[in-house]
GROMACS .gro file of C-alpha atoms in nm:
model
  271
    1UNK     CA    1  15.617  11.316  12.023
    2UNK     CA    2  15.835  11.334  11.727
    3UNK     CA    3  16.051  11.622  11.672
    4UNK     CA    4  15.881  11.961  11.657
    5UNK     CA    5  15.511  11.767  11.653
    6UNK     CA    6  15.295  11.587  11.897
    7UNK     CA    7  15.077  11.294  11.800
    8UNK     CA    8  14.665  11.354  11.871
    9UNK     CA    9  14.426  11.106  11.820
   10UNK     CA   10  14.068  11.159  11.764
   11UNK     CA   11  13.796  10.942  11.871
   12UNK     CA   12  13.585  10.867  11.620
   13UNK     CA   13  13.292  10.576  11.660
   14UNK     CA   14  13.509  10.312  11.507
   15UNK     CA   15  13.820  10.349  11.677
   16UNK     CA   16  14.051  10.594  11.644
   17UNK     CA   17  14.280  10.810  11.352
   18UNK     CA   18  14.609  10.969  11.448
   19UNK     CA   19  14.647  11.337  11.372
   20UNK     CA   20  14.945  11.545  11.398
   21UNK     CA   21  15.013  11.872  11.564
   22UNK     CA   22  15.278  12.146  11.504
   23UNK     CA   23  15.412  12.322  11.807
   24UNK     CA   24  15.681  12.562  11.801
   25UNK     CA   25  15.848  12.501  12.102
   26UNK     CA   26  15.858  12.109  12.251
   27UNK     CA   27  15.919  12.200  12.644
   28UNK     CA   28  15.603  12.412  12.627
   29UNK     CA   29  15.440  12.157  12.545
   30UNK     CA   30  15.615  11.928  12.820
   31UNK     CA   31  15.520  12.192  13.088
   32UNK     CA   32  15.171  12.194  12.985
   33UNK     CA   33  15.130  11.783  13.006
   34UNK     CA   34  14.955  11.799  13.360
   35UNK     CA   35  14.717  12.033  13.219
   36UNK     CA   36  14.490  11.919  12.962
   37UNK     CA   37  14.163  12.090  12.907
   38UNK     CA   38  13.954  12.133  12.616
   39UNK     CA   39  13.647  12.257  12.484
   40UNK     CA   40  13.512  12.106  12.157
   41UNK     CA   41  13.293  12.199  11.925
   42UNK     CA   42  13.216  11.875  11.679
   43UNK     CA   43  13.369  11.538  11.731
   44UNK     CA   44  13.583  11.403  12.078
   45UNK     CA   45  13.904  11.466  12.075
   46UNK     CA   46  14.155  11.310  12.299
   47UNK     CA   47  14.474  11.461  12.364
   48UNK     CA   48  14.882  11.281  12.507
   49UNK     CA   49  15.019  11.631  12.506
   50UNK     CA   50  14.807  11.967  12.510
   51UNK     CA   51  14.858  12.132  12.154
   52UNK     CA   52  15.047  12.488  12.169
   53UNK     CA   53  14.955  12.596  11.837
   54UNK     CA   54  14.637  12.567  11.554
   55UNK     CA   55  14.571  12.222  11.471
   56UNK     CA   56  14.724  12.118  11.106
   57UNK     CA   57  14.471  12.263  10.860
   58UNK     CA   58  14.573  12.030  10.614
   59UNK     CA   59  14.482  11.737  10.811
   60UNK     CA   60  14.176  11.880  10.945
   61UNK     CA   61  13.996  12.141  10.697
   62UNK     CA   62  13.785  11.876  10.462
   63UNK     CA   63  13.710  11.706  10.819
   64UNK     CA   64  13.358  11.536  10.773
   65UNK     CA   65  13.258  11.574  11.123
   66UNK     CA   66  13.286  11.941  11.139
   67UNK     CA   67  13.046  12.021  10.818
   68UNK     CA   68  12.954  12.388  10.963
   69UNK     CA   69  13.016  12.640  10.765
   70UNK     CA   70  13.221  12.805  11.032
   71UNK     CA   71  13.373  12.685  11.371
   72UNK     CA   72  13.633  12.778  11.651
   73UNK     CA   73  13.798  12.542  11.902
   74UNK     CA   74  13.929  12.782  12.191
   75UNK     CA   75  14.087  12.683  12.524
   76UNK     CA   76  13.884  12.882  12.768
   77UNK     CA   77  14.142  12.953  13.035
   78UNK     CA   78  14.415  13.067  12.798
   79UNK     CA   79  14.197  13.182  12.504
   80UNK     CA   80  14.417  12.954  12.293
   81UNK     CA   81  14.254  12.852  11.939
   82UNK     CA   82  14.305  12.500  11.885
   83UNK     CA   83  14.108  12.510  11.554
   84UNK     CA   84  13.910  12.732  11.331
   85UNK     CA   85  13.730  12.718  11.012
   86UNK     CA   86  13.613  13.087  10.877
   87UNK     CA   87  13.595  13.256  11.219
   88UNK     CA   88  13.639  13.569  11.117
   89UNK     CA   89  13.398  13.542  10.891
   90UNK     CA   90  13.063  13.783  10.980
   91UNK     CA   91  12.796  13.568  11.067
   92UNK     CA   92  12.432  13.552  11.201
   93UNK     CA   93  12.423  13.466  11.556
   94UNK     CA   94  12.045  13.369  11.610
   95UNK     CA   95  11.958  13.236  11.939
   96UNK     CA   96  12.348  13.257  12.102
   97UNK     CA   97  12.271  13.621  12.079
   98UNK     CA   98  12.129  13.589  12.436
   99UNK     CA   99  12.470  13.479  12.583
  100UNK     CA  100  12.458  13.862  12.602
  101UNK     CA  101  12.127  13.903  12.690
  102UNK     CA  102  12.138  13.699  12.947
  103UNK     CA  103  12.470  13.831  13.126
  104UNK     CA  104  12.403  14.174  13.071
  105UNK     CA  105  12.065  14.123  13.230
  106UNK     CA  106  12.266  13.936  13.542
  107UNK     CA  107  12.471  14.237  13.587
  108UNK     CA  108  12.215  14.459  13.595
  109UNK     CA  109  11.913  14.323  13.727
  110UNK     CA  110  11.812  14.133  14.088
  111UNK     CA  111  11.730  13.773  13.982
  112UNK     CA  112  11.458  13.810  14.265
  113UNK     CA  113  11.283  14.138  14.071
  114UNK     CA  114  10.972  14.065  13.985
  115UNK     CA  115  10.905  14.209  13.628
  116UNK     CA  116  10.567  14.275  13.467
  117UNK     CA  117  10.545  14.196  13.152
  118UNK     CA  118  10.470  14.423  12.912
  119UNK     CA  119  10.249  14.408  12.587
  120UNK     CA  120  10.619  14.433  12.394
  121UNK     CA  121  10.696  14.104  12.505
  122UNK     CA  122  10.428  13.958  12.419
  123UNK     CA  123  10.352  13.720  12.048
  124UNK     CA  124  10.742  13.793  11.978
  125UNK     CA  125  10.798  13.582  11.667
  126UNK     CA  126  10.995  13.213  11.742
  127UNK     CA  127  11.052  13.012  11.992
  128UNK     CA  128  10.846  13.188  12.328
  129UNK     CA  129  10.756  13.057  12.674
  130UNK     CA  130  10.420  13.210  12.602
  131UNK     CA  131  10.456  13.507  12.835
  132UNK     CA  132  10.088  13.735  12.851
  133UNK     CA  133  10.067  14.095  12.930
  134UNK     CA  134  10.068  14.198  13.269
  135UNK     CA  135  10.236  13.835  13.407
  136UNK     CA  136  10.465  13.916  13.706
  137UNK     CA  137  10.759  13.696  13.683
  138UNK     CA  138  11.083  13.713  13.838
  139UNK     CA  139  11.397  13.796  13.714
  140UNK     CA  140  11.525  13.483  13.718
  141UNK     CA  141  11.264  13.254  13.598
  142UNK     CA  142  11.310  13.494  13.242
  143UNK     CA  143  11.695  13.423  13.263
  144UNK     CA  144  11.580  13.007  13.266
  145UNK     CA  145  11.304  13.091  13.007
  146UNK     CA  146  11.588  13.274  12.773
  147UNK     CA  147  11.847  13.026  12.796
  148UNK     CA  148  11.654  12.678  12.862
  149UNK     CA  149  11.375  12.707  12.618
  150UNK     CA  150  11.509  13.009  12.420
  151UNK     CA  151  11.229  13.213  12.476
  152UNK     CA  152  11.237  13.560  12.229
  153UNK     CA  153  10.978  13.666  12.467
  154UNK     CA  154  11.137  13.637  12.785
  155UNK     CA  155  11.427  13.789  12.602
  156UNK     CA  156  11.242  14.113  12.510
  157UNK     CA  157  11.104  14.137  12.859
  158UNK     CA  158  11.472  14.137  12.978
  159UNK     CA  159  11.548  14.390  12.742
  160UNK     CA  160  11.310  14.624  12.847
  161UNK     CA  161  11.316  14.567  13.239
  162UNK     CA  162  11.735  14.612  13.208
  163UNK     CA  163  11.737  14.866  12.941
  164UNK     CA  164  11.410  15.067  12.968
  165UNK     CA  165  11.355  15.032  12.575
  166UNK     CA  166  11.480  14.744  12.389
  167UNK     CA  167  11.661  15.020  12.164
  168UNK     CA  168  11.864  15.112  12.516
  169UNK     CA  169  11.938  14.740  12.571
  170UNK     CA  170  12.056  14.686  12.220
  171UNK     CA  171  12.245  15.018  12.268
  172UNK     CA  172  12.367  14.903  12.622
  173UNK     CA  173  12.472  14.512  12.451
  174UNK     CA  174  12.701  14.713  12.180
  175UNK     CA  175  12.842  14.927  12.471
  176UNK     CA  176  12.935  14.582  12.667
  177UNK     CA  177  13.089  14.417  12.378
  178UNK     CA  178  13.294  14.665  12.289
  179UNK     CA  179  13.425  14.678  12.663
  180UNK     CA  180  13.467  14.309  12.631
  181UNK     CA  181  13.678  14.399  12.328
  182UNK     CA  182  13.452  14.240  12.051
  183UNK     CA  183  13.535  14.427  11.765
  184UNK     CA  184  13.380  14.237  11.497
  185UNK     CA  185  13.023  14.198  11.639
  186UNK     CA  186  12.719  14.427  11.595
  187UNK     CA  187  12.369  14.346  11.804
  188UNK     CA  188  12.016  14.473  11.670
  189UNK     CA  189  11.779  14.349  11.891
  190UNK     CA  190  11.780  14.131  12.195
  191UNK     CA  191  11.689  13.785  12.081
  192UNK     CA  192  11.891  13.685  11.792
  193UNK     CA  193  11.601  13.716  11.475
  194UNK     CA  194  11.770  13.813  11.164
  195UNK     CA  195  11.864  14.127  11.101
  196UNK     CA  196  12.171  14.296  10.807
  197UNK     CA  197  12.324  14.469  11.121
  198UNK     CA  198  12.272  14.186  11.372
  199UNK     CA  199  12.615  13.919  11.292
  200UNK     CA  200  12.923  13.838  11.523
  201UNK     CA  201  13.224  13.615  11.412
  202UNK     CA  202  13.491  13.448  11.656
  203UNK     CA  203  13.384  13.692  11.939
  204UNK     CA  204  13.143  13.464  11.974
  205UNK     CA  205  13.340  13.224  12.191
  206UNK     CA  206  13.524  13.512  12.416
  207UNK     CA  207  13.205  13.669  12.494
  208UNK     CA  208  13.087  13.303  12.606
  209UNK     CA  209  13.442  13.274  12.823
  210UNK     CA  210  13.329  13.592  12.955
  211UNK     CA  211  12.998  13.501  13.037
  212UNK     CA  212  13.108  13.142  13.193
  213UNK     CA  213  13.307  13.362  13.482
  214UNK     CA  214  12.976  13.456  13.585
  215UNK     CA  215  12.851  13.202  13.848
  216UNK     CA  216  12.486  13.279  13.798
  217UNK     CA  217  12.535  13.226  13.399
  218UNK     CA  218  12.702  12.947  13.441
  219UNK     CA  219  12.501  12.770  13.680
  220UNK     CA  220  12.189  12.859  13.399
  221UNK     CA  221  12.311  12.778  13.146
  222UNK     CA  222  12.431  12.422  13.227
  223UNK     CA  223  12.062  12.332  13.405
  224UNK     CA  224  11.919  12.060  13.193
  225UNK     CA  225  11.556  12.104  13.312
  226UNK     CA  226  11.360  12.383  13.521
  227UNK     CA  227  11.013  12.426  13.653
  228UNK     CA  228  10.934  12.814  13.672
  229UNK     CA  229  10.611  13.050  13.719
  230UNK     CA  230  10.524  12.863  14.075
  231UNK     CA  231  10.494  12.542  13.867
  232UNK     CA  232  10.312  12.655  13.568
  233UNK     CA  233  10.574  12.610  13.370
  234UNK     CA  234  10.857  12.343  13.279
  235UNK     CA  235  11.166  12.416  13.044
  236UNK     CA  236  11.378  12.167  12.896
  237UNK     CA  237  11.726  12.282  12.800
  238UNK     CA  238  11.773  12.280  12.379
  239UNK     CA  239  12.153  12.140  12.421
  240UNK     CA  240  12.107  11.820  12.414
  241UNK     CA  241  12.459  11.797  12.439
  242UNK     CA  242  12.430  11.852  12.817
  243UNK     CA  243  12.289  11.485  12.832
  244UNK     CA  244  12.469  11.328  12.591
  245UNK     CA  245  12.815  11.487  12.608
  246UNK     CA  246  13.120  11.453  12.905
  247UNK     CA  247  13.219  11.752  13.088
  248UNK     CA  248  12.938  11.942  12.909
  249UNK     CA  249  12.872  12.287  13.061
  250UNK     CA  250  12.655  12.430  12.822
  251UNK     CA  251  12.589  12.677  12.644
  252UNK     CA  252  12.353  12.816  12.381
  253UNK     CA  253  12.157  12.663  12.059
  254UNK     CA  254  12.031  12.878  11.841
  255UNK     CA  255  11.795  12.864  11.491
  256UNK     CA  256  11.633  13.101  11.228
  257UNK     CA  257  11.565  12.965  10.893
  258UNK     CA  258  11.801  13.257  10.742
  259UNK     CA  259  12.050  13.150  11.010
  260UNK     CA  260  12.077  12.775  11.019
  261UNK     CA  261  12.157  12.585  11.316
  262UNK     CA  262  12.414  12.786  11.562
  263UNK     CA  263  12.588  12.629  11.863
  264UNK     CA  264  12.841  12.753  12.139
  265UNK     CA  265  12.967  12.477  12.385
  266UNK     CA  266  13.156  12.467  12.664
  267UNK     CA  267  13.321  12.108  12.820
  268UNK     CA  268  13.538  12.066  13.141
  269UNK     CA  269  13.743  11.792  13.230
  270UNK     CA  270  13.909  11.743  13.504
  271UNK     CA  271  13.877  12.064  13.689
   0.00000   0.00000   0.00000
């Protein structure tokens, strides 16, 4: 500590580089000593005192290890944002569209329902878990298909056996976000596929805190593997940062070629 700043250093692979962050009040940051916990989103970064305030921008915006084009660093119990690079810019969500999918389908379905699948569902374009019409599947072998292997049809099967339509599930996913006080993100369709009304920004990351409160999202979302279908089929989780990364808790990858490459991650360390 030195004066109004604390001193963070980031890990980096050959050692590490000292950082410094502002805080506007010292014995906040004193109180908060016993508490650190962090989710990242690129790079490792290991903290003396927990920051009260944004990172240094100055220090951190040409930052080589976070080359997205946008990126938020939240704390998930106080919603604090440790660092952000264009988050409020409007961008396409792909694939971490079913964080909503997939807890607004908890809320309102029985993970024990068995579903039949409907021709809808079936031959949706991207990623799949190769559902066919008329397969009865549970509830909750659809919530592993959506958010292990990313499947756009077990997402539109959702859709349909929550909402009726998937028009009344994309109408029931705005309704939700706007109770969850997302003001800045618009949903078109269930999976994430590109769309000019389909985008999000920072609300990204509270609708993910949200979601994390839910015990049966969480535990989903932070499997690594999964056999469903009475064996027939076996998912691998896409976040590979479940396997490779401390603490990690999951969440969602996502990909569409108008897109890029989308991530939301969640880490927990000690408790």
């Amino acid at each position: 500590k030195d004066g109004n700043t604390i001193t963070v250093k980031r890990m980096l692979e050959d050692g590490y580089m000292t950082i410094k962050v502002k805080t506007p009040c010292l014995l906040t940051c004193i109180k908060e000593l016993n508490n650190p916990r962090y989710m990242s989103v690129s790079g490792v970064f290991e903290a003396y005192s927990k920051p009260m305030s944004v990172f240094d921008y100055e220090a951190l915006k040409d930052d080589p290890l976070i080359d997205a084009t946008a990126a938020l660093l939240v704390n998930a119990d106080t919603g604090m944002v440790l660092y952000e690079k264009n988050a409020d810019e409007k961008r396409y969500p792909a694939s971490t569209t079913k964080i909503m999918t997939a807890l607004l389908a908890i809320e309102r379905l029985d993970p024990e329902t068995v579903v039949t699948v409907p021709k809808e569902a079936v031959g949706i374009e991207g990623s799949s878990i190769y559902l066919t019409e008329g397969e009865q599947i549970t509830v909750s072998d659809l919530l592993y298909g959506l958010m292990l292997e990313s499947g756009n049809d077990a997402a539109t099967a959702l859709a349909i056996a929550a909402g009726g339509t998937v028009e009344d599930f994309v109408r029931l996913m705005n309704e939700r976000a706007a109770e969850l006080g997302l003001e800045d993100t618009h949903f078109s369709n269930p999976h994430g596929l590109s769309a000019d009304d389909h985008y999000t920004t920072y609300d990204l990351a509270r609708l993910t805190c949200a979601a994390l409160e839910n015990e049966t999202f969480a535990a989903i979302v932070s499997c690594k593997t999964k056999t469903i279908s009475d064996g027939r089929r076996y998912l691998s989780n896409h976040n590979r940062l479940l396997r490779s990364y401390e603490g990690c808790i999951g969440v969602k990858t996502g990909y569409t070629l108008a897109t890029g490459r989308t991530l939301v991650t969640a880490a927990e360390r000690d408790g």
